[in-house]
């Protein structure tokens, strides 16, 4: 059996980043993999060398605090840290080069989008080789008694996003709400699967097929299907209210590194009412 990579979580010293540490530690414990806590930064040449040692000490102290929190949350998980003198996006991508999952915290600074939610979150999600979870704050009250994971579905969606949603629902003891947007006879909505007009390869399984097999593969997870006529971004944002996680796939860009984030991806990364997982389609 191939060994799974660690869960990597990016921190920036904010309280909400510690929420990301909690989530990442829980997932690492569930997956029985190590946890890596990473912070990436780029020295400001105007600060002067005399400030660098103190600032480095502060950053290492931040990692020590996060490590202690993870240890209390998941004592059986092996925890390592990485302090990378690189720009945030490239540093986190470097830390997650062998990861099975990358988790980012988020915060707001005045009226600006959060550091790890805006350009960093989108940049990392567009280039990471593994699924990326951006820990937006959860808003709303659950509709039922069980935690809900929302999955954006399209006919040509790869199985990876569906498997990720089912696994997370199983971990939470919850259910999956599979949301399909558009007219009943319309092609898959932008941002929830392969580009319109492309056919899946014979080896590619669809989310629909994976969900149909859920009673056998994830017997404790109930799957509800919902079709919404209208834009995909509206349907997914509405469904994210009260959910624990919103999962979407993203197709690779032919001849280019990374995946292509659509307007749907950007909308949910910035406006969803719960954490968002972007899963590269294999």
PDB file of C-alpha atoms in Angstrom, residues 1 6 25 28 37 50 75 83 88 108 113 118 121 198 200 206 214 220 224 229 233 236 263 277 279:
ATOM      1  CA  UNK A   1       0.000   0.000   0.000  1.00  0.00           C
ATOM      2  CA  UNK A   6       1.397  14.358   5.730  1.00  0.00           C
ATOM      3  CA  UNK A  25      -4.700  17.798  13.522  1.00  0.00           C
ATOM      4  CA  UNK A  28      -4.112  13.869  10.402  1.00  0.00           C
ATOM      5  CA  UNK A  37       2.901  23.119  10.677  1.00  0.00           C
ATOM      6  CA  UNK A  50      19.325  43.713  13.621  1.00  0.00           C
ATOM      7  CA  UNK A  75      -1.567  13.445  20.981  1.00  0.00           C
ATOM      8  CA  UNK A  83       9.889  27.948   8.842  1.00  0.00           C
ATOM      9  CA  UNK A  88       3.952  32.876   1.248  1.00  0.00           C
ATOM     10  CA  UNK A 108      -9.461  39.742   8.023  1.00  0.00           C
ATOM     11  CA  UNK A 113      -9.650  40.044   2.349  1.00  0.00           C
ATOM     12  CA  UNK A 118      -7.522  36.052  -0.723  1.00  0.00           C
ATOM     13  CA  UNK A 121      -5.584  31.025  -0.755  1.00  0.00           C
ATOM     14  CA  UNK A 198     -14.623  17.587 -23.018  1.00  0.00           C
ATOM     15  CA  UNK A 200     -13.761  12.023 -19.585  1.00  0.00           C
ATOM     16  CA  UNK A 206     -17.404  10.542 -12.363  1.00  0.00           C
ATOM     17  CA  UNK A 214     -21.590   5.242  -1.448  1.00  0.00           C
ATOM     18  CA  UNK A 220     -22.748   5.232   7.271  1.00  0.00           C
ATOM     19  CA  UNK A 224     -28.869  13.694  -0.735  1.00  0.00           C
ATOM     20  CA  UNK A 229     -31.689  25.821 -11.776  1.00  0.00           C
ATOM     21  CA  UNK A 233     -21.826  29.914  -7.695  1.00  0.00           C
ATOM     22  CA  UNK A 236     -23.072  26.424  -3.954  1.00  0.00           C
ATOM     23  CA  UNK A 263     -15.074  32.464 -11.321  1.00  0.00           C
ATOM     24  CA  UNK A 277     -11.925  22.244  -0.169  1.00  0.00           C
ATOM     25  CA  UNK A 279      -9.619  19.008  -5.022  1.00  0.00           C
TER      26      UNK A 279
END
